[in-house]
Amino acid sequence: MGLSRRIFISGAALSLAGCTSKPKSARLMEPRMLNAMQFRADGIPARFGDTAPHDWSGMSPINQPIHGIDAARYQGVIDWRRARASGVSFAWLKASEGGDHVDPGFHQNARAARAAGVPVGGYHFYYFCRPAAEQARWFIKQVKRNPGDLPPVLDIEWNHTSPSCQRRPAAAKVRDEMRVFLRTLEAHYSTKPVIYTTIDFWEDNGLDQFRGYDFWLRSVAGHPSSRYADARWTFWQYSGTGVVPGVPGTVDMNAFHGSDAAWRNWLAVRRQ
């Protein structure tokens, strides 16, 4: 998730998310499957690969025992049983964007993930040219409550490459809109959403002021502790160019902050 990230599909690079003011409906992409072993990289679990690896030093992703992915239509149809066997312990899938965009891959991949026993949830890509309440209602319309699913995710970051909306509201306005969106989803799903964001957005909008939410932080060039100072985090997106068995093309790779036991406890408390 994120406008600054690229994934490779049949040799071509496409941006993962692009804001739009018009509905989109399209068949799933058909990216080619890559061999993770051909893209082995230090610092990440041996069962995964990375097409553009970072030179990890100090605390690296491999130090975290629980790993997962986030994906959108660009990954096409995922073989979830193979992904689970390779060590994918969770997945968030793009479900919606703004107030009128639906990701066509969400329902198909979410159903298959559940059938394979992979905890799955949906995420919403925030659009700064629509009211927060409208976007929350749109997400709720697209993502039905499903017992056992992961909490919903608010993906909020600057839309700097959007063709239709590059607004940058003041930090106080951003935080107010976030609260509207988050509280609306919490009331509906009976669990607090997770907040995904990037380093610049975190700093620009004083997100360290938020309390009581699990943060999912993008940090592909260092451990979150070195990039976000004293930020509290639960999930770490450490690569946007990962290669995971069962997932076509490249995919975002993530880690949970904690042990196997901590992960089981988190799931027990935070699932819908």
Short mmCIF file of C-alpha atoms in Angstrom, two decimals:
data_model
loop_
_atom_site.label_atom_id
_atom_site.label_comp_id
_atom_site.label_asym_id
_atom_site.label_seq_id
_atom_site.Cartn_x
_atom_site.Cartn_y
_atom_site.Cartn_z
CA MET A 1 0.00 0.00 0.00
CA GLY A 2 1.30 3.42 -0.78
CA LEU A 3 1.84 5.62 -3.77
CA SER A 4 5.61 5.63 -3.48
CA ARG A 5 5.96 1.89 -3.84
CA ARG A 6 6.34 -0.08 -7.04
CA ILE A 7 5.70 -3.71 -7.85
CA PHE A 8 6.81 -5.66 -10.89
CA ILE A 9 4.22 -7.28 -13.12
CA SER A 10 5.46 -9.24 -16.12
CA GLY A 11 8.52 -7.02 -16.17
CA ALA A 12 6.62 -3.72 -15.93
CA ALA A 13 6.48 -1.48 -12.89
CA LEU A 14 3.09 -0.22 -11.74
CA SER A 15 2.26 1.93 -8.74
CA LEU A 16 0.17 0.14 -6.16
CA ALA A 17 -2.40 2.78 -5.33
CA GLY A 18 -3.58 5.81 -7.25
CA CYS A 19 -6.39 8.06 -6.09
CA THR A 20 -9.36 8.55 -8.36
CA SER A 21 -12.71 10.24 -8.26
CA LYS A 22 -14.38 7.69 -10.52
CA PRO A 23 -15.38 4.07 -9.80
CA LYS A 24 -13.04 1.41 -11.08
CA SER A 25 -13.85 -2.14 -12.02
CA ALA A 26 -11.29 -4.35 -13.67
CA ARG A 27 -10.30 -7.96 -13.80
CA LEU A 28 -7.41 -9.10 -11.70
CA MET A 29 -3.92 -8.73 -13.08
CA GLU A 30 -2.05 -11.85 -14.08
CA PRO A 31 1.54 -11.20 -12.96
CA ARG A 32 4.07 -13.95 -13.37
CA MET A 33 5.21 -15.99 -10.40
CA LEU A 34 8.75 -15.35 -9.21
CA ASN A 35 11.04 -17.86 -7.50
CA ALA A 36 11.84 -16.62 -4.00
CA MET A 37 15.04 -18.66 -3.90
CA GLN A 38 16.39 -16.67 -6.86
CA PHE A 39 15.99 -13.48 -4.84
CA ARG A 40 17.43 -14.53 -1.51
CA ALA A 41 18.39 -11.60 0.67
CA ASP A 42 20.17 -11.23 3.98
CA GLY A 43 18.08 -10.04 6.88
CA ILE A 44 14.76 -11.56 5.83
CA PRO A 45 13.44 -15.10 6.40
CA ALA A 46 15.06 -17.65 4.10
CA ARG A 47 11.70 -18.73 2.69
CA PHE A 48 11.15 -15.25 1.19
CA GLY A 49 13.07 -13.18 -1.35
CA ASP A 50 13.44 -9.52 -2.31
CA THR A 51 14.03 -8.04 -5.75
CA ALA A 52 15.55 -4.85 -4.31
CA PRO A 53 16.90 -5.84 -0.89
CA HIS A 54 18.08 -3.41 1.74
CA ASP A 55 21.48 -3.94 3.32
CA TRP A 56 20.17 -4.63 6.82
CA SER A 57 22.36 -4.01 9.83
CA GLY A 58 21.49 -4.22 13.50
CA MET A 59 17.87 -5.26 14.04
CA SER A 60 16.56 -6.78 10.82
CA PRO A 61 13.23 -8.37 9.82
CA ILE A 62 14.56 -11.87 10.39
CA ASN A 63 14.63 -11.14 14.12
CA GLN A 64 10.82 -11.09 14.13
CA PRO A 65 9.17 -14.55 14.10
CA ILE A 66 5.78 -13.60 12.61
CA HIS A 67 5.52 -12.36 9.02
CA GLY A 68 2.72 -11.45 6.65
CA ILE A 69 1.85 -9.56 3.50
CA ASP A 70 -0.42 -6.82 2.24
CA ALA A 71 -1.70 -6.99 -1.32
CA ALA A 72 -4.05 -5.48 -3.87
CA ARG A 73 -5.37 -6.35 -7.31
CA TYR A 74 -1.86 -6.10 -8.76
CA GLN A 75 -0.85 -9.38 -7.16
CA GLY A 76 -3.65 -11.20 -8.99
CA VAL A 77 -4.95 -14.48 -7.60
CA ILE A 78 -2.85 -15.63 -4.65
CA ASP A 79 -2.23 -19.29 -3.81
CA TRP A 80 -2.95 -18.90 -0.10
CA ARG A 81 -2.20 -22.47 0.90
CA ARG A 82 1.26 -22.18 -0.59
CA ALA A 83 1.73 -18.75 0.97
CA ARG A 84 0.71 -20.06 4.37
CA ALA A 85 3.06 -23.03 4.04
CA SER A 86 5.90 -20.60 3.30
CA GLY A 87 5.27 -18.73 6.54
CA VAL A 88 2.65 -16.08 5.76
CA SER A 89 0.83 -15.69 9.08
CA PHE A 90 -1.46 -12.77 8.20
CA ALA A 91 -2.58 -10.61 5.30
CA TRP A 92 -4.30 -7.31 4.74
CA LEU A 93 -5.88 -6.69 1.35
CA LYS A 94 -6.87 -3.40 -0.22
CA ALA A 95 -10.65 -3.17 -0.13
CA SER A 96 -11.49 0.45 -0.89
CA GLU A 97 -10.18 3.93 -1.60
CA GLY A 98 -11.84 7.30 -1.20
CA GLY A 99 -15.61 7.16 -1.48
CA ASP A 100 -16.19 5.30 -4.73
CA HIS A 101 -13.30 2.94 -5.47
CA VAL A 102 -13.36 -0.81 -4.84
CA ASP A 103 -10.38 -3.09 -5.30
CA PRO A 104 -11.60 -5.97 -7.51
CA GLY A 105 -9.21 -8.44 -5.90
CA PHE A 106 -10.42 -8.08 -2.33
CA HIS A 107 -13.33 -10.49 -2.05
CA GLN A 108 -11.78 -13.28 -4.12
CA ASN A 109 -8.49 -13.23 -2.27
CA ALA A 110 -10.10 -12.70 1.14
CA ARG A 111 -12.33 -15.75 0.72
CA ALA A 112 -9.40 -17.89 -0.39
CA ALA A 113 -7.22 -16.68 2.49
CA ARG A 114 -9.89 -17.58 5.03
CA ALA A 115 -10.29 -21.02 3.44
CA ALA A 116 -6.53 -21.57 3.72
CA GLY A 117 -6.48 -20.52 7.38
CA VAL A 118 -4.63 -17.22 6.87
CA PRO A 119 -5.99 -14.42 9.11
CA VAL A 120 -7.07 -11.67 6.72
CA GLY A 121 -8.52 -8.18 6.83
CA GLY A 122 -9.23 -5.21 4.60
CA TYR A 123 -7.59 -1.81 4.34
CA HIS A 124 -8.86 1.55 3.12
CA PHE A 125 -6.62 4.00 1.25
CA TYR A 126 -7.53 7.47 2.48
CA TYR A 127 -8.36 10.25 0.00
CA PHE A 128 -8.05 13.82 1.23
CA CYS A 129 -10.72 15.23 -1.10
CA ARG A 130 -13.64 13.36 0.50
CA PRO A 131 -15.08 13.65 4.02
CA ALA A 132 -13.86 11.10 6.54
CA ALA A 133 -17.41 9.99 7.45
CA GLU A 134 -18.23 9.31 3.79
CA GLN A 135 -15.09 7.22 3.37
CA ALA A 136 -15.83 5.24 6.51
CA ARG A 137 -19.33 4.46 5.26
CA TRP A 138 -17.91 3.41 1.91
CA PHE A 139 -15.46 0.97 3.53
CA ILE A 140 -18.21 -0.47 5.73
CA LYS A 141 -20.38 -0.99 2.66
CA GLN A 142 -17.63 -2.96 0.92
CA VAL A 143 -16.25 -4.98 3.84
CA LYS A 144 -18.87 -6.93 5.74
CA ARG A 145 -18.27 -8.05 9.30
CA ASN A 146 -16.74 -11.50 9.22
CA PRO A 147 -16.03 -13.18 12.57
CA GLY A 148 -12.37 -14.05 12.79
CA ASP A 149 -11.12 -11.40 10.38
CA LEU A 150 -8.32 -9.02 11.32
CA PRO A 151 -9.22 -5.45 12.33
CA PRO A 152 -9.75 -3.01 9.47
CA VAL A 153 -6.82 -0.78 8.54
CA LEU A 154 -6.72 2.94 7.79
CA ASP A 155 -3.93 3.46 5.25
CA ILE A 156 -3.19 7.18 5.50
CA GLU A 157 -0.27 8.84 3.74
CA TRP A 158 0.32 11.81 1.43
CA ASN A 159 -1.25 11.29 -2.00
CA HIS A 160 1.60 13.06 -3.75
CA THR A 161 1.17 11.34 -7.13
CA SER A 162 -2.61 11.39 -7.25
CA PRO A 163 -3.95 12.77 -10.56
CA SER A 164 -7.05 14.19 -8.88
CA CYS A 165 -6.24 15.14 -5.29
CA GLN A 166 -2.93 16.22 -3.80
CA ARG A 167 -4.35 18.16 -0.87
CA ARG A 168 -2.31 18.38 2.32
CA PRO A 169 -4.60 19.51 5.12
CA ALA A 170 -3.17 21.00 8.30
CA ALA A 171 -2.02 18.47 10.89
CA ALA A 172 -4.87 19.23 13.29
CA LYS A 173 -7.39 18.72 10.47
CA VAL A 174 -5.75 15.45 9.49
CA ARG A 175 -5.95 14.13 13.06
CA ASP A 176 -9.60 15.21 13.38
CA GLU A 177 -10.52 13.39 10.15
CA MET A 178 -8.64 10.32 11.29
CA ARG A 179 -10.62 10.24 14.53
CA VAL A 180 -13.92 10.43 12.65
CA PHE A 181 -12.93 7.57 10.36
CA LEU A 182 -11.47 5.39 13.11
CA ARG A 183 -14.37 5.84 15.53
CA THR A 184 -16.93 5.07 12.83
CA LEU A 185 -15.19 1.83 11.97
CA GLU A 186 -14.68 0.88 15.60
CA ALA A 187 -18.39 1.32 16.32
CA HIS A 188 -19.29 -0.91 13.39
CA TYR A 189 -16.68 -3.67 13.69
CA SER A 190 -16.42 -3.65 17.50
CA THR A 191 -12.63 -3.50 17.34
CA LYS A 192 -10.22 -0.60 16.90
CA PRO A 193 -8.74 -0.23 13.43
CA VAL A 194 -5.01 -0.43 12.83
CA ILE A 195 -3.30 2.69 11.46
CA TYR A 196 -0.80 2.27 8.60
CA THR A 197 1.41 5.22 7.74
CA THR A 198 4.78 6.40 6.47
CA ILE A 199 7.67 8.28 8.06
CA ASP A 200 6.93 11.67 6.49
CA PHE A 201 3.22 11.49 7.25
CA TRP A 202 3.90 10.48 10.86
CA GLU A 203 6.22 13.42 11.36
CA ASP A 204 4.15 16.01 9.47
CA ASN A 205 0.97 15.24 11.38
CA GLY A 206 2.16 14.51 14.90
CA LEU A 207 0.77 10.99 14.95
CA ASP A 208 2.68 10.29 18.14
CA GLN A 209 -0.27 12.07 19.78
CA PHE A 210 -2.56 9.13 19.01
CA ARG A 211 -3.03 6.68 21.85
CA GLY A 212 -4.81 3.37 22.06
CA TYR A 213 -4.28 2.27 18.46
CA ASP A 214 -2.00 -0.32 16.90
CA PHE A 215 0.38 1.31 14.42
CA TRP A 216 1.68 -0.33 11.29
CA LEU A 217 4.76 1.57 10.15
CA ARG A 218 6.49 1.58 6.81
CA SER A 219 10.27 1.49 7.22
CA VAL A 220 12.11 -0.17 4.35
CA ALA A 221 15.55 1.32 5.08
CA GLY A 222 15.93 0.57 8.75
CA HIS A 223 14.24 -0.77 11.85
CA PRO A 224 11.27 1.36 12.99
CA SER A 225 13.14 2.27 16.17
CA SER A 226 15.76 4.03 14.06
CA ARG A 227 13.32 5.76 11.74
CA TYR A 228 10.43 6.69 14.03
CA ALA A 229 12.35 7.46 17.22
CA ASP A 230 10.22 6.27 20.17
CA ALA A 231 7.12 5.36 18.17
CA ARG A 232 5.01 2.50 19.42
CA TRP A 233 4.40 -0.04 16.69
CA THR A 234 2.71 -3.40 16.24
CA PHE A 235 3.42 -4.11 12.58
CA TRP A 236 6.41 -3.21 10.42
CA GLN A 237 6.34 -3.02 6.65
CA TYR A 238 9.95 -3.74 5.79
CA SER A 239 9.81 -4.30 2.04
CA GLY A 240 7.73 -3.26 -0.94
CA THR A 241 9.58 -5.58 -3.32
CA GLY A 242 9.23 -8.94 -1.61
CA VAL A 243 8.96 -12.33 -3.27
CA VAL A 244 6.74 -14.79 -1.42
CA PRO A 245 5.85 -18.33 -2.57
CA GLY A 246 2.26 -18.41 -3.80
CA VAL A 247 2.11 -14.66 -4.46
CA PRO A 248 2.53 -13.56 -8.10
CA GLY A 249 4.86 -10.68 -8.84
CA THR A 250 6.30 -8.76 -5.92
CA VAL A 251 4.49 -7.95 -2.71
CA ASP A 252 4.82 -5.93 0.48
CA MET A 253 6.27 -7.91 3.38
CA ASN A 254 5.53 -7.17 7.02
CA ALA A 255 6.42 -8.38 10.49
CA PHE A 256 4.55 -8.47 13.78
CA HIS A 257 6.31 -6.94 16.77
CA GLY A 258 6.44 -9.84 19.21
CA SER A 259 6.83 -13.54 19.85
CA ASP A 260 4.66 -16.40 18.63
CA ALA A 261 2.80 -16.32 21.93
CA ALA A 262 2.32 -12.55 21.69
CA TRP A 263 0.92 -13.00 18.19
CA ARG A 264 -1.59 -15.59 19.36
CA ASN A 265 -2.65 -13.31 22.19
CA TRP A 266 -2.99 -10.33 19.85
CA LEU A 267 -5.16 -12.35 17.48
CA ALA A 268 -7.37 -13.57 20.30
CA VAL A 269 -8.04 -10.01 21.45
CA ARG A 270 -8.07 -8.09 18.17
CA ARG A 271 -9.93 -10.31 15.75
CA GLN A 272 -13.47 -9.34 14.94
#
